[in-house]
Short mmCIF file of C-alpha atoms in Angstrom, two decimals:
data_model
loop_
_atom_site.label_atom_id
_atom_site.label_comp_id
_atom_site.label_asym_id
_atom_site.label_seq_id
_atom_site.Cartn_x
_atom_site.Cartn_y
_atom_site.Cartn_z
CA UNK S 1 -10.59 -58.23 -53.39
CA UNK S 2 -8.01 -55.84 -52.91
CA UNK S 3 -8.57 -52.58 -51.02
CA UNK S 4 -8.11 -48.97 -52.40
CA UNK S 5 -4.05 -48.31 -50.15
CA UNK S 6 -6.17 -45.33 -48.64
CA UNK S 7 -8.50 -47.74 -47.61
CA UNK S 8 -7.33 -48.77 -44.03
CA UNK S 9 -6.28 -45.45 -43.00
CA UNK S 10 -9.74 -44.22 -43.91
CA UNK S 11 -11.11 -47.31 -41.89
CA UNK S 12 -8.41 -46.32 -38.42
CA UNK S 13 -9.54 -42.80 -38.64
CA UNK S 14 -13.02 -42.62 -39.58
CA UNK S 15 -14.54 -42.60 -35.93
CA UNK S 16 -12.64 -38.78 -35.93
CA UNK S 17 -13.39 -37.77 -39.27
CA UNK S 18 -16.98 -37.97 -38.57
CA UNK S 19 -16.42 -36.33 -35.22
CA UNK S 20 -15.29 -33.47 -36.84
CA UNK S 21 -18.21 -33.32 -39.07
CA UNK S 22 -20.19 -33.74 -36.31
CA UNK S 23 -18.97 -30.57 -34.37
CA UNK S 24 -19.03 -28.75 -37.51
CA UNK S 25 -23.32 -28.91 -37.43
CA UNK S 26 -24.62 -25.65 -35.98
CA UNK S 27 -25.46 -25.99 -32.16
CA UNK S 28 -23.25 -29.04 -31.98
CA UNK S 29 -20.71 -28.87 -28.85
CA UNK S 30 -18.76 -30.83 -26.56
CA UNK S 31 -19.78 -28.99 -23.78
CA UNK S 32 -20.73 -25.63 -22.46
CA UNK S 33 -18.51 -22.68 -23.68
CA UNK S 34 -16.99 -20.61 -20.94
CA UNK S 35 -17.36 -17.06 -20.55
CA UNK S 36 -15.26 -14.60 -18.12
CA UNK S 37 -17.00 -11.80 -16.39
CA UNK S 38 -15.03 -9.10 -14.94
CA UNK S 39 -16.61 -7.32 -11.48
CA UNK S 40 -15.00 -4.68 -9.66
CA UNK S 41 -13.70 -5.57 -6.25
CA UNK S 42 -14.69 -3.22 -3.96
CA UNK S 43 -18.66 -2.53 -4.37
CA UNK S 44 -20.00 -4.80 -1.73
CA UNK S 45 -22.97 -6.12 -1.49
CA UNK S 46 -23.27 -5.85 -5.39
CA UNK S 47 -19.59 -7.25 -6.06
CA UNK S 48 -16.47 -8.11 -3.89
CA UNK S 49 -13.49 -10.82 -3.03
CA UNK S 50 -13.30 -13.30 -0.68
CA UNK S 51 -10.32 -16.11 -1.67
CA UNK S 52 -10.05 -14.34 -5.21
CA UNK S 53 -13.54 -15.25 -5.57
CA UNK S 54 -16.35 -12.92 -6.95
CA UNK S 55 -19.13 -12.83 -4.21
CA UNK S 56 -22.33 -10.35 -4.02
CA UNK S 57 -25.24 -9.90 -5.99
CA UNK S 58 -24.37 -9.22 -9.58
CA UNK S 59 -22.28 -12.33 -10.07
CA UNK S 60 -24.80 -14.33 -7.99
CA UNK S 61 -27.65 -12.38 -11.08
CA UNK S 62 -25.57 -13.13 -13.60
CA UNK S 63 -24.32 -16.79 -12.68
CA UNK S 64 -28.20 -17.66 -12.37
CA UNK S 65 -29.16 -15.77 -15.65
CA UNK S 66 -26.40 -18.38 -17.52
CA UNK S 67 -28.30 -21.74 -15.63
CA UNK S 68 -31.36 -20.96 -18.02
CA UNK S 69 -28.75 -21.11 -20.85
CA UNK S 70 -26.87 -24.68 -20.99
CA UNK S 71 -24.14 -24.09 -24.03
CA UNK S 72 -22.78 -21.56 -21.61
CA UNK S 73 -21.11 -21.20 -18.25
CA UNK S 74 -19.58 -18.08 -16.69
CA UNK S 75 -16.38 -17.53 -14.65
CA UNK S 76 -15.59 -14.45 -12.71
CA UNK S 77 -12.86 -12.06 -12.37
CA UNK S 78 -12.13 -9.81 -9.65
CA UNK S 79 -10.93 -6.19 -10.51
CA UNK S 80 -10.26 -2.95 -9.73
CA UNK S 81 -13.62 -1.45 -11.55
CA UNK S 82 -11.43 0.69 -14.13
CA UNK S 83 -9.47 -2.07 -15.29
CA UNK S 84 -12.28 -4.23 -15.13
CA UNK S 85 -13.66 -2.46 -18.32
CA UNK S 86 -10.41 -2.02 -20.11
CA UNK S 87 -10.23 -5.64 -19.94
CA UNK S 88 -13.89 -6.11 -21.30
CA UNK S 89 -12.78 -3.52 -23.92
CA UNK S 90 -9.61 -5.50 -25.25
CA UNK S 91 -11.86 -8.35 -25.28
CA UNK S 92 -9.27 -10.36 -22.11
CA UNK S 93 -12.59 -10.67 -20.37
CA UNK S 94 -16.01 -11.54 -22.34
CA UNK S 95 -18.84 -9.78 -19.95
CA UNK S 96 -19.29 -7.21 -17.46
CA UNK S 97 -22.81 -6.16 -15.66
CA UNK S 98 -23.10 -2.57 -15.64
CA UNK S 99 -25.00 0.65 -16.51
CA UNK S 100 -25.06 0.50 -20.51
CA UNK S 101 -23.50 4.29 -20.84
CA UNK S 102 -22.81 5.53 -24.79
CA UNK S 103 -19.05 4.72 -23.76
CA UNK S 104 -19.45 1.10 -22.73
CA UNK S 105 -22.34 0.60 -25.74
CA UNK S 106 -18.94 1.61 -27.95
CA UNK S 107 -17.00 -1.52 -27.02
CA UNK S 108 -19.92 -4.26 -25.30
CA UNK S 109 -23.55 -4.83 -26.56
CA UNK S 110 -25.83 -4.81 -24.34
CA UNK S 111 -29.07 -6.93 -23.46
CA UNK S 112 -32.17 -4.71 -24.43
CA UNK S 113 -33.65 -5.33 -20.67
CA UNK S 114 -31.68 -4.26 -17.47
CA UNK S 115 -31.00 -7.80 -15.12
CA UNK S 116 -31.03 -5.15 -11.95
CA UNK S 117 -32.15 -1.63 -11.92
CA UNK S 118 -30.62 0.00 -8.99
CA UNK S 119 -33.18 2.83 -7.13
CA UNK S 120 -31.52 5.80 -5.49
CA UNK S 121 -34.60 7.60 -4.57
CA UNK S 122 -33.51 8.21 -1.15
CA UNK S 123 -32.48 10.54 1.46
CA UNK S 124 -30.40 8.51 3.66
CA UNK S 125 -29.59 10.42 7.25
CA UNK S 126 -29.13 10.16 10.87
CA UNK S 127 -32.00 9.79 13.74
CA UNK S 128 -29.71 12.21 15.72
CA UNK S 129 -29.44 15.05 13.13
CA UNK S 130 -30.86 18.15 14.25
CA UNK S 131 -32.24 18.49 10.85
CA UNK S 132 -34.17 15.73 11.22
CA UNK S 133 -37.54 17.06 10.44
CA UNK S 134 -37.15 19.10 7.75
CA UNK S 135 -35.17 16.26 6.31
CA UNK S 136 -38.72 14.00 6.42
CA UNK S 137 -40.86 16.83 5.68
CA UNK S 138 -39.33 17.86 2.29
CA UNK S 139 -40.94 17.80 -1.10
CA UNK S 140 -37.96 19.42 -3.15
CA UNK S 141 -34.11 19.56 -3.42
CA UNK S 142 -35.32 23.06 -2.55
CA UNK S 143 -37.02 22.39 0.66
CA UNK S 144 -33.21 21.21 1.47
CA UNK S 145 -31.56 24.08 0.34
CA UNK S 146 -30.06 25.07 3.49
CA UNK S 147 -28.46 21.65 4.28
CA UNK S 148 -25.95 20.12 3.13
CA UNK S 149 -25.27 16.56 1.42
CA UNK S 150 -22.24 14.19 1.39
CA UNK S 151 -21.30 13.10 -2.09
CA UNK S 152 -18.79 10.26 -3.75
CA UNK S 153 -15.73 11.82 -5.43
CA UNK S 154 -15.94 11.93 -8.81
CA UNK S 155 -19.20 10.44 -9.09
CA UNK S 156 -20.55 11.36 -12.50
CA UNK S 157 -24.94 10.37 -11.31
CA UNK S 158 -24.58 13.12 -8.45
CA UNK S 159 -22.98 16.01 -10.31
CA UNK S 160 -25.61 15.47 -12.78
CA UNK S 161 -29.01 15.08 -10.80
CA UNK S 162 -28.08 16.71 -7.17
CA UNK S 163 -28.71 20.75 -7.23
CA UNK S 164 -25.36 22.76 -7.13
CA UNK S 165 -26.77 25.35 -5.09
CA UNK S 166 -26.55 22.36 -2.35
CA UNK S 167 -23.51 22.54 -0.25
CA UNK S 168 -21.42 19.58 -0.62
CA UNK S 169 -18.66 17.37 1.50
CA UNK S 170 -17.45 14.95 -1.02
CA UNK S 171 -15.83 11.58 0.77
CA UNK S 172 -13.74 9.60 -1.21
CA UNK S 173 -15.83 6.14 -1.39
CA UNK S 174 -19.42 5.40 0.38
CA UNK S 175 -17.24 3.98 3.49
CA UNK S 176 -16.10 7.44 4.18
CA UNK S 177 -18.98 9.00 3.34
CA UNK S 178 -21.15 7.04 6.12
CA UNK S 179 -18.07 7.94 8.89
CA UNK S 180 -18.95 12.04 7.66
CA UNK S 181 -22.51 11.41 7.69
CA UNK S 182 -22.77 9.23 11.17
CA UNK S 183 -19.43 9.88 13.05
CA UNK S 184 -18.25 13.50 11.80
CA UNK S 185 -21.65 14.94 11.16
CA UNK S 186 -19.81 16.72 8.39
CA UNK S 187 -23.55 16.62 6.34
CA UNK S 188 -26.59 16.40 7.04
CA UNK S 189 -27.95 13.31 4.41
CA UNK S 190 -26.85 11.24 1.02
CA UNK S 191 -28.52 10.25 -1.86
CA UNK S 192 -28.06 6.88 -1.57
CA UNK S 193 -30.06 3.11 -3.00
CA UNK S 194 -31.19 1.75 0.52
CA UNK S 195 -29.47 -1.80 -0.09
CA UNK S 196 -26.19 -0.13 0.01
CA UNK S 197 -27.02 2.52 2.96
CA UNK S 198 -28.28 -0.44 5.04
CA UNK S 199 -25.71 -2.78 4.22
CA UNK S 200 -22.80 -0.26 5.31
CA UNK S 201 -24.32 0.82 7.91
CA UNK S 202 -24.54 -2.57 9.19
CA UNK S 203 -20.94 -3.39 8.72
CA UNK S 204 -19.87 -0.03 10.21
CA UNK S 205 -22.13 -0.48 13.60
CA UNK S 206 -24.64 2.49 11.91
CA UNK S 207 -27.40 0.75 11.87
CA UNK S 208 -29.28 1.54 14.98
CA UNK S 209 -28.91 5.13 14.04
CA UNK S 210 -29.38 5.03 10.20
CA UNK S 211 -32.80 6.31 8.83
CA UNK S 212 -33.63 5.85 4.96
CA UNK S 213 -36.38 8.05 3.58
CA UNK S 214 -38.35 7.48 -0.17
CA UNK S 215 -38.97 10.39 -1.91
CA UNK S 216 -39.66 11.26 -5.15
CA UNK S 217 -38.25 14.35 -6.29
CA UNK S 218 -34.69 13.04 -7.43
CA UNK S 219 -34.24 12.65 -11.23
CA UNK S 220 -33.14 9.61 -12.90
CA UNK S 221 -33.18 7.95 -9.73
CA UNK S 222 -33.36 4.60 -11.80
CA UNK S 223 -30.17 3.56 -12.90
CA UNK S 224 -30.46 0.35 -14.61
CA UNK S 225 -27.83 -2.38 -14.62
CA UNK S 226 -27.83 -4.59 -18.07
CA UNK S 227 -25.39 -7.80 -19.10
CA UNK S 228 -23.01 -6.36 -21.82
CA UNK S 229 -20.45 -8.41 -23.51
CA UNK S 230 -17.08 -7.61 -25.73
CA UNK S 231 -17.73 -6.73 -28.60
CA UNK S 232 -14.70 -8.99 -29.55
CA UNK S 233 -16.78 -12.36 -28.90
CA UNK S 234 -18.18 -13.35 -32.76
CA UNK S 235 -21.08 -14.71 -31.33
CA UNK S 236 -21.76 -11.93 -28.95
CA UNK S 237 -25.24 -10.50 -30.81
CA UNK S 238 -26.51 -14.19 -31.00
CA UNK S 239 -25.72 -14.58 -26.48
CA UNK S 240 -27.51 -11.31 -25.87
CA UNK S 241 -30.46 -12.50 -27.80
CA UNK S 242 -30.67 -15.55 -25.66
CA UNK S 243 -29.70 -13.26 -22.25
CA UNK S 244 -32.79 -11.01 -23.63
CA UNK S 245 -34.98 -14.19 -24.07
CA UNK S 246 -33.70 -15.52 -20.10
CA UNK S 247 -34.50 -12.14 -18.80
CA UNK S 248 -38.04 -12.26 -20.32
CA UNK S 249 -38.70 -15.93 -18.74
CA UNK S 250 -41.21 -16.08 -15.57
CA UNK S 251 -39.39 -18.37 -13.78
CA UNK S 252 -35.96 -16.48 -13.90
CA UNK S 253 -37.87 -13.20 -13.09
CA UNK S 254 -39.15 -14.84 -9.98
CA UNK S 255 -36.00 -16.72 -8.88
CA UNK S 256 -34.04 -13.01 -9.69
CA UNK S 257 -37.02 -11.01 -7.43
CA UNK S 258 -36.00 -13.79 -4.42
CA UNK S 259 -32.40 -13.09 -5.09
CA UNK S 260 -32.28 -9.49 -5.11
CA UNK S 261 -34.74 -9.50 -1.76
CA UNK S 262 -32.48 -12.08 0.30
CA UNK S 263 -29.58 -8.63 -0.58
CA UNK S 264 -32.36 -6.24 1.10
#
């Protein structure tokens, strides 16, 4: 019998024609699809470098998020925070872990569900400020009204929801701001989450000193943190409905609640 002449190329390359049907069925792959998450540099413990490598909490959250979803892994970027975004914006990185502002929701969709909701309810101070009591005694911003409070330049959460009629010493990052509040004396507290008072404290030889006070007069002292990805990526609606589903899963609430304590 003599063979169709397409015959034995058809026979040499079928094993790749059928590959490539294969990977053409939906949820076929090869392997896991890599995504690139951008963190800024400079916000330990949440996110910092060591060796050009992202270390701290929110790649740690995020990294372990991904484990509960096999077609994906993640790699991570370290980044001044402003060019971190502009990058997630241009779609040169895929994800970023932030609060979900009307800004960001412009250019990265967000999961519906925050992966870390950060709580600055707290009057952080000195146990050597002469203000000491009235500091633990207050029920209002008002009660404070003759103090005065150290604040981050240019940060947006304190303009918004500390009092104006408060005097203010604004240091240029939380660093400085711990050196005016524990060295200078150049304020009497900040509003501050405890994991980050504690933690720079502790790397600045504060902590002996440092006292951290709940209270529960400060507004929107819940900011929420929530996986966003570029709205570039084709697939990103379909990866933030399986982040949503991770976040909702018992197991990785409990593994994130460990976590986030072993940063306390």
């Amino acid at each position: 019998m003599i063979k169709p002449s397409g015959y034995r190329c058809w026979r040499k390359f079928k094993p790749f024609a059928f590959l490539a049907v294969f990977l053409a069925l939906p949820g076929v792959s090869l392997g896991s699809t890599k995504l690139s998450f951008a963190y800024s540099e400079a916000s330990e413990p949440y996110s910092s470098s060591i060796d050009e490598r992202a270390v701290g909490l929110f790649p740690d959250l995020v990294k372990l998020a991904f484990s509960f979803i096999p077609e994906y892994t993640t790699a991570s970027v370290v980044l001044p925070w402003a060019r971190a975004q502009y990058n997630v914006r241009l779609g040169l990185q895929d994800g970023l872990l932030t609060y979900p502002s009307e800004e960001r929701q412009d250019y990265a969709i967000f999961s519906a569900k925050p992966l870390f909701t950060q709580d600055f309810g707290n009057l952080v101070y000195s146990a050597d400020n002469p203000n000491v009591e009235l500091i633990e005694s207050a029920t209002s911003f008002a009660d404070l009204s003759g103090l005065t409070v150290i604040v981050e330049k240019g940060s947006k959460w304190e303009e918004d929801n500390i009092p104006a009629y408060l005097e203010r010493v604004p240091g240029q990052n939380r660093v400085a701001m711990m050196h005016f509040l524990m060295l200078r004396g150049a304020g009497d507290f900040l509003v501050q989450p405890e994991v980050d008072a504690r933690f720079i404290a502790q790397q600045l030889g504060y902590s002996k000193q440092l006292k951290v006070r709940k209270v529960d007069f400060i507004p929107n002292s819940s900011v929420p943190f929530h996986i966003g990805v570029s709205r570039k990526l084709p697939y990103a609606k379909e990866l933030i409905d399986q982040v949503d589903a991770v976040i909702q899963n018992p197991e990785f609430q409990s593994q994130a609640a460990t976590l986030i304590e072993n940063y306390r």
